[in-house]
Amino acid sequence: MKVLIVEDEPTLLDTITTYLAAEGYLCEAASDYISASNKIANHVYDCIVVDITLPNGSGLDLIKELKENRIPSGVIIISAKNSLDDKLKGLQLGSDDYLTKPFHLPELNARIQAIMRRKNFDGSNIITCNEIKIDTVAKYVSVNEKEVTLTLKEYDLLVYFLANKNRVLSKSAIVEHLWQDNIDQSDSYNFLYTHIKNLRKKLIDHGSADYINTIYGMGYNFKTQ
Amino acid sequence: MNLLNKSTLYSLVWMLPVMVIAGFIFYFIIHKQIQDNTDESISEQRDLIVRNFNPNDNLAMQFNKIGGDEVTLKTLPFGKIIADSYTDIETLDTIENEMNPYRQLITSFDKQAQTFQLTITRSAIKSDELAESIAIALAILFVLLLFGFLTLNRILTYNLWGPFYESLEQLKKFHLDDESQIGFTTSGIKEFNTLNIALNKMTQRIVNDYLSSKQFTENASHEMQTPLTIVKTKIDLLIQSQNLRSDDMKIITDIDNSVNKLSQLNKSLLLLSKIENNQFGDKEEINFIALTDKLLNGYADNLHLKNITTEKIFNEPLIVNMNLFIAESLLSNLLQNAIRHNTEDGKIKIETNSNSFIISNTGVHLNGNEKLIFNRFAKFSTSPDSIGLGLAIVKQVCEQNAIQLSYPYNGSFHTFKLNF
């Protein structure tokens, strides 16, 4: 899958590119409006990650360009601004998602995958991982074809794990994903432990292998390798 | 003392002596006129007497009172001349027992080879009275003149200083936070125009400085987001390394926790400064009961963890016209606060009426520090992890939206009351 990352801060651009490349995306980078515009003109990307504040142009204009030229790329905006106006404007212009800085890389990854599923580039809305199957449209989870009933949090957790397989995920990253930082971090770690424990038990009870590993003190890893 | 009174006082201070002196001068002039008039009349009387005098007649019989004047004659040695002398004399009136004023002429004349001394004494009461009446009339005139002049002066001064008073009023209305531009108008007076132009420039500068300093907080917070993102994402990468020992992991975990705290702090500060800058404009009708329910659902895990029970007393629907995002910030901060500072197996009560919202929770007494809870970064031993901005945000939202916030603590419950 081809991804274009447009970000003017070079260290951040490099970090994002490294991570996504390790996830298996074919990554290209641009650090200003003009080079991004050129790249878009020459290639059709599956997904574009774009920062709104760019030198010599706004990320929003890039999105406008995309839509004007009917380019079907998925677009996710990353921005330091948490303003509702910007979010709405971005979505109105045709972006698929909006991620506020600072964010976690696994979060970005999960969002890209969600966009891909929605746009059906993968061809389906089914996530498969060995015996585990998730239908993201029906929100139906099964292990070895047998349905597993999960709570909303447990479902979100599983989807997140499967999007970020074999990666160490910090507790804070997972918590931010599940609760969208509506809550104070310190309290959430306890809930997280409970939800993960429950998810793990349900999966194993239905015959799945034990994928969820605890990385002591830091977080968890959904290991399939 | 104010401008008008002082200028009136100054006018009074110079006008009064002038008028008094002028009054005296007028009085003396008039008095002299009257006296001259009297003397002329006495002189005519003298001429008449001298003409009609016959020395052979009985002296006492012929004169004594002529036309009300007292006349006396005396023979003088022949050739003696007494020059005309007019004097004021006073004699005692034995009946009324008071001194009466008279004007007296003593002179001499010759008739039929004899010299006589003539004394004419005329009562001066009437002329004195005349002089007095004129003096009084004059005094009244002068007082009216003084009064009229001062009043006119006051009115003119007031009109003259009109533009100045206007500028004063404008200055009084000046507010840093006021969006409306106060303007200082032009008038026909050069000095006031100069003043107004200077005032306009000054207020403009002050407002701009204030706005840019408010912007600074927001801009600074914005700038911090990207470096924070870099740290967070680098940690995401770092923890993938296979070469980390558990000690290393611990260090990284601590870094991660601090960075997250920093992120939250930054986000909250940004929110606070945006609220202060009134950047949340779009208002709509917010159903507080529905919003409360939605937020409580989100906090279900937290409530469960501490085994907190919630009691909802929704007496009446509470609909408020405000920005949705702000309303959510307001309620979620109040709820989070009620949860965080609650005890195990504690309780939260939420009550709504048509124009009030009351949330109370069980919790530890704050040792008399209640006044401080709304201060930024105020922390208490019960919650070492809290950033301390939640209630500051609540307070700011209330201030910006004309909501009355009170914190009546009644023994066992911490209560926050919002009045709309």
PDB file of C-alpha atoms in Angstrom, chain A residues 12-153:
ATOM      1  CA  LEU A  12       8.663  13.836  12.836  1.00  0.00           C
ATOM      2  CA  LEU A  13       8.465  13.124   9.133  1.00  0.00           C
ATOM      3  CA  ASP A  14      11.322  10.676   9.478  1.00  0.00           C
ATOM      4  CA  THR A  15       9.794   8.981  12.521  1.00  0.00           C
ATOM      5  CA  ILE A  16       6.430   8.449  10.876  1.00  0.00           C
ATOM      6  CA  THR A  17       7.990   7.190   7.671  1.00  0.00           C
ATOM      7  CA  THR A  18      10.195   4.710   9.540  1.00  0.00           C
ATOM      8  CA  TYR A  19       7.320   3.278  11.520  1.00  0.00           C
ATOM      9  CA  LEU A  20       4.922   2.947   8.611  1.00  0.00           C
ATOM     10  CA  ALA A  21       7.623   1.451   6.433  1.00  0.00           C
ATOM     11  CA  ALA A  22       8.215  -1.166   9.124  1.00  0.00           C
ATOM     12  CA  GLU A  23       4.512  -1.857   9.017  1.00  0.00           C
ATOM     13  CA  GLY A  24       4.837  -2.727   5.377  1.00  0.00           C
ATOM     14  CA  TYR A  25       3.644   0.417   3.651  1.00  0.00           C
ATOM     15  CA  LEU A  26       5.482   1.870   0.712  1.00  0.00           C
ATOM     16  CA  CYS A  27       6.209   5.314   2.011  1.00  0.00           C
ATOM     17  CA  GLU A  28       7.004   8.594   0.320  1.00  0.00           C
ATOM     18  CA  ALA A  29       7.624  11.851   2.039  1.00  0.00           C
ATOM     19  CA  ALA A  30       7.132  15.540   1.320  1.00  0.00           C
ATOM     20  CA  SER A  31       7.899  18.464   3.595  1.00  0.00           C
ATOM     21  CA  ASP A  32       6.146  21.339   1.919  1.00  0.00           C
ATOM     22  CA  TYR A  33       3.095  22.148  -0.131  1.00  0.00           C
ATOM     23  CA  ILE A  34       4.743  22.369  -3.505  1.00  0.00           C
ATOM     24  CA  SER A  35       6.590  19.075  -3.409  1.00  0.00           C
ATOM     25  CA  ALA A  36       3.507  17.389  -1.998  1.00  0.00           C
ATOM     26  CA  SER A  37       1.405  18.819  -4.787  1.00  0.00           C
ATOM     27  CA  ASN A  38       3.875  17.520  -7.355  1.00  0.00           C
ATOM     28  CA  LYS A  39       3.930  14.074  -5.852  1.00  0.00           C
ATOM     29  CA  ILE A  40       0.138  13.903  -5.850  1.00  0.00           C
ATOM     30  CA  ALA A  41       0.101  14.899  -9.464  1.00  0.00           C
ATOM     31  CA  ASN A  42       2.464  12.100 -10.389  1.00  0.00           C
ATOM     32  CA  HIS A  43       1.151   9.247  -8.306  1.00  0.00           C
ATOM     33  CA  VAL A  44      -2.049   7.887  -6.923  1.00  0.00           C
ATOM     34  CA  TYR A  45      -1.505   7.062  -3.284  1.00  0.00           C
ATOM     35  CA  ASP A  46      -3.738   4.770  -1.263  1.00  0.00           C
ATOM     36  CA  CYS A  47      -3.486   7.081   1.683  1.00  0.00           C
ATOM     37  CA  ILE A  48      -2.104  10.533   2.347  1.00  0.00           C
ATOM     38  CA  VAL A  49      -1.120  11.695   5.807  1.00  0.00           C
ATOM     39  CA  VAL A  50      -1.046  15.475   5.745  1.00  0.00           C
ATOM     40  CA  ASP A  51      -0.171  18.177   8.277  1.00  0.00           C
ATOM     41  CA  ILE A  52      -2.355  21.270   7.881  1.00  0.00           C
ATOM     42  CA  THR A  53       0.328  23.835   8.686  1.00  0.00           C
ATOM     43  CA  LEU A  54       2.843  23.658   5.887  1.00  0.00           C
ATOM     44  CA  PRO A  55       5.261  26.178   4.531  1.00  0.00           C
ATOM     45  CA  ASN A  56       3.974  27.855   1.367  1.00  0.00           C
ATOM     46  CA  GLY A  57       0.518  26.415   1.557  1.00  0.00           C
ATOM     47  CA  SER A  58      -2.138  24.795   3.681  1.00  0.00           C
ATOM     48  CA  GLY A  59      -2.765  21.089   3.918  1.00  0.00           C
ATOM     49  CA  LEU A  60      -6.413  21.904   3.403  1.00  0.00           C
ATOM     50  CA  ASP A  61      -5.621  23.231  -0.059  1.00  0.00           C
ATOM     51  CA  LEU A  62      -3.903  19.961  -0.875  1.00  0.00           C
ATOM     52  CA  ILE A  63      -7.091  18.151   0.025  1.00  0.00           C
ATOM     53  CA  LYS A  64      -9.067  20.528  -2.146  1.00  0.00           C
ATOM     54  CA  GLU A  65      -6.704  19.742  -4.983  1.00  0.00           C
ATOM     55  CA  LEU A  66      -7.215  16.046  -4.496  1.00  0.00           C
ATOM     56  CA  LYS A  67     -10.961  16.335  -4.594  1.00  0.00           C
ATOM     57  CA  GLU A  68     -10.957  18.693  -7.547  1.00  0.00           C
ATOM     58  CA  ASN A  69      -8.942  16.187  -9.512  1.00  0.00           C
ATOM     59  CA  ARG A  70     -11.139  13.367  -8.252  1.00  0.00           C
ATOM     60  CA  ILE A  71      -8.190  11.482  -6.817  1.00  0.00           C
ATOM     61  CA  PRO A  72      -9.525   8.645  -4.680  1.00  0.00           C
ATOM     62  CA  SER A  73      -6.778   8.596  -2.053  1.00  0.00           C
ATOM     63  CA  GLY A  74      -7.687   8.257   1.576  1.00  0.00           C
ATOM     64  CA  VAL A  75      -6.758  11.353   3.542  1.00  0.00           C
ATOM     65  CA  ILE A  76      -5.903  11.677   7.169  1.00  0.00           C
ATOM     66  CA  ILE A  77      -5.085  15.101   8.593  1.00  0.00           C
ATOM     67  CA  ILE A  78      -2.582  15.453  11.395  1.00  0.00           C
ATOM     68  CA  SER A  79      -2.587  18.801  13.094  1.00  0.00           C
ATOM     69  CA  ALA A  80      -1.505  20.623  16.206  1.00  0.00           C
ATOM     70  CA  LYS A  81      -4.843  22.371  16.238  1.00  0.00           C
ATOM     71  CA  ASN A  82      -7.637  20.711  18.061  1.00  0.00           C
ATOM     72  CA  SER A  83     -10.138  23.178  16.786  1.00  0.00           C
ATOM     73  CA  LEU A  84     -13.568  21.933  15.929  1.00  0.00           C
ATOM     74  CA  ASP A  85     -13.731  24.364  13.032  1.00  0.00           C
ATOM     75  CA  ASP A  86     -10.633  22.909  11.459  1.00  0.00           C
ATOM     76  CA  LYS A  87     -11.873  19.381  11.975  1.00  0.00           C
ATOM     77  CA  LEU A  88     -15.188  20.156  10.356  1.00  0.00           C
ATOM     78  CA  LYS A  89     -13.588  22.059   7.528  1.00  0.00           C
ATOM     79  CA  GLY A  90     -11.219  19.194   6.882  1.00  0.00           C
ATOM     80  CA  LEU A  91     -13.982  16.635   6.856  1.00  0.00           C
ATOM     81  CA  GLN A  92     -16.137  18.847   4.654  1.00  0.00           C
ATOM     82  CA  LEU A  93     -13.326  19.221   2.181  1.00  0.00           C
ATOM     83  CA  GLY A  94     -13.129  15.475   1.937  1.00  0.00           C
ATOM     84  CA  SER A  95     -10.600  14.203   4.427  1.00  0.00           C
ATOM     85  CA  ASP A  96     -11.400  10.848   5.943  1.00  0.00           C
ATOM     86  CA  ASP A  97     -10.020  11.404   9.408  1.00  0.00           C
ATOM     87  CA  TYR A  98      -8.416  13.981  11.674  1.00  0.00           C
ATOM     88  CA  LEU A  99      -5.712  13.172  14.201  1.00  0.00           C
ATOM     89  CA  THR A 100      -4.554  15.753  16.731  1.00  0.00           C
ATOM     90  CA  LYS A 101      -0.935  16.112  17.744  1.00  0.00           C
ATOM     91  CA  PRO A 102       0.584  14.708  19.794  1.00  0.00           C
ATOM     92  CA  PHE A 103      -0.428  11.225  18.800  1.00  0.00           C
ATOM     93  CA  HIS A 104       0.945   7.693  18.958  1.00  0.00           C
ATOM     94  CA  LEU A 105       2.243   5.911  15.896  1.00  0.00           C
ATOM     95  CA  PRO A 106       0.134   2.787  16.403  1.00  0.00           C
ATOM     96  CA  GLU A 107      -2.869   5.110  16.493  1.00  0.00           C
ATOM     97  CA  LEU A 108      -1.952   6.589  13.136  1.00  0.00           C
ATOM     98  CA  ASN A 109      -1.455   3.097  11.790  1.00  0.00           C
ATOM     99  CA  ALA A 110      -4.831   1.909  13.081  1.00  0.00           C
ATOM    100  CA  ARG A 111      -6.562   4.932  11.543  1.00  0.00           C
ATOM    101  CA  ILE A 112      -4.915   4.363   8.171  1.00  0.00           C
ATOM    102  CA  GLN A 113      -6.058   0.785   8.175  1.00  0.00           C
ATOM    103  CA  ALA A 114      -9.575   1.830   9.088  1.00  0.00           C
ATOM    104  CA  ILE A 115      -9.647   4.258   6.173  1.00  0.00           C
ATOM    105  CA  MET A 116      -8.358   1.561   3.866  1.00  0.00           C
ATOM    106  CA  ARG A 117     -11.088  -0.788   4.955  1.00  0.00           C
ATOM    107  CA  ARG A 118     -13.737   1.853   4.487  1.00  0.00           C
ATOM    108  CA  LYS A 119     -12.478   2.645   1.039  1.00  0.00           C
ATOM    109  CA  ASN A 120     -12.408  -1.056   0.276  1.00  0.00           C
ATOM    110  CA  PHE A 121      -8.935  -0.919  -1.119  1.00  0.00           C
ATOM    111  CA  ASP A 122      -8.228  -4.175   0.614  1.00  0.00           C
ATOM    112  CA  GLY A 123     -11.274  -5.528  -1.064  1.00  0.00           C
ATOM    113  CA  SER A 124     -13.038  -6.408   2.129  1.00  0.00           C
ATOM    114  CA  ASN A 125     -14.045  -5.400   5.580  1.00  0.00           C
ATOM    115  CA  ILE A 126     -12.843  -8.558   7.164  1.00  0.00           C
ATOM    116  CA  ILE A 127      -9.782  -8.628   9.367  1.00  0.00           C
ATOM    117  CA  THR A 128      -8.264 -12.033   9.687  1.00  0.00           C
ATOM    118  CA  CYS A 129      -5.579 -13.248  12.004  1.00  0.00           C
ATOM    119  CA  ASN A 130      -5.237 -17.001  11.986  1.00  0.00           C
ATOM    120  CA  GLU A 131      -8.297 -18.279  13.791  1.00  0.00           C
ATOM    121  CA  ILE A 132      -9.632 -14.865  14.618  1.00  0.00           C
ATOM    122  CA  LYS A 133     -11.955 -13.141  12.175  1.00  0.00           C
ATOM    123  CA  ILE A 134     -13.549  -9.752  12.505  1.00  0.00           C
ATOM    124  CA  ASP A 135     -16.244  -8.290  10.273  1.00  0.00           C
ATOM    125  CA  THR A 136     -15.817  -4.586  10.872  1.00  0.00           C
ATOM    126  CA  VAL A 137     -19.100  -3.648   9.270  1.00  0.00           C
ATOM    127  CA  ALA A 138     -21.208  -6.066  11.267  1.00  0.00           C
ATOM    128  CA  LYS A 139     -18.896  -5.780  14.263  1.00  0.00           C
ATOM    129  CA  TYR A 140     -18.920  -9.543  14.403  1.00  0.00           C
ATOM    130  CA  VAL A 141     -16.009 -11.394  15.985  1.00  0.00           C
ATOM    131  CA  SER A 142     -15.407 -15.083  15.649  1.00  0.00           C
ATOM    132  CA  VAL A 143     -12.773 -17.584  16.657  1.00  0.00           C
ATOM    133  CA  ASN A 144     -12.731 -20.691  14.533  1.00  0.00           C
ATOM    134  CA  GLU A 145     -16.062 -19.592  13.108  1.00  0.00           C
ATOM    135  CA  LYS A 146     -17.630 -19.482  16.537  1.00  0.00           C
ATOM    136  CA  GLU A 147     -18.990 -16.119  17.612  1.00  0.00           C
ATOM    137  CA  VAL A 148     -17.317 -14.329  20.462  1.00  0.00           C
ATOM    138  CA  THR A 149     -19.332 -11.734  22.317  1.00  0.00           C
ATOM    139  CA  LEU A 150     -17.235  -8.766  23.237  1.00  0.00           C
ATOM    140  CA  THR A 151     -17.997  -5.469  24.930  1.00  0.00           C
ATOM    141  CA  LEU A 152     -17.441  -2.340  22.916  1.00  0.00           C
ATOM    142  CA  LYS A 153     -14.135  -1.649  24.628  1.00  0.00           C
TER     143      LYS A 153
END
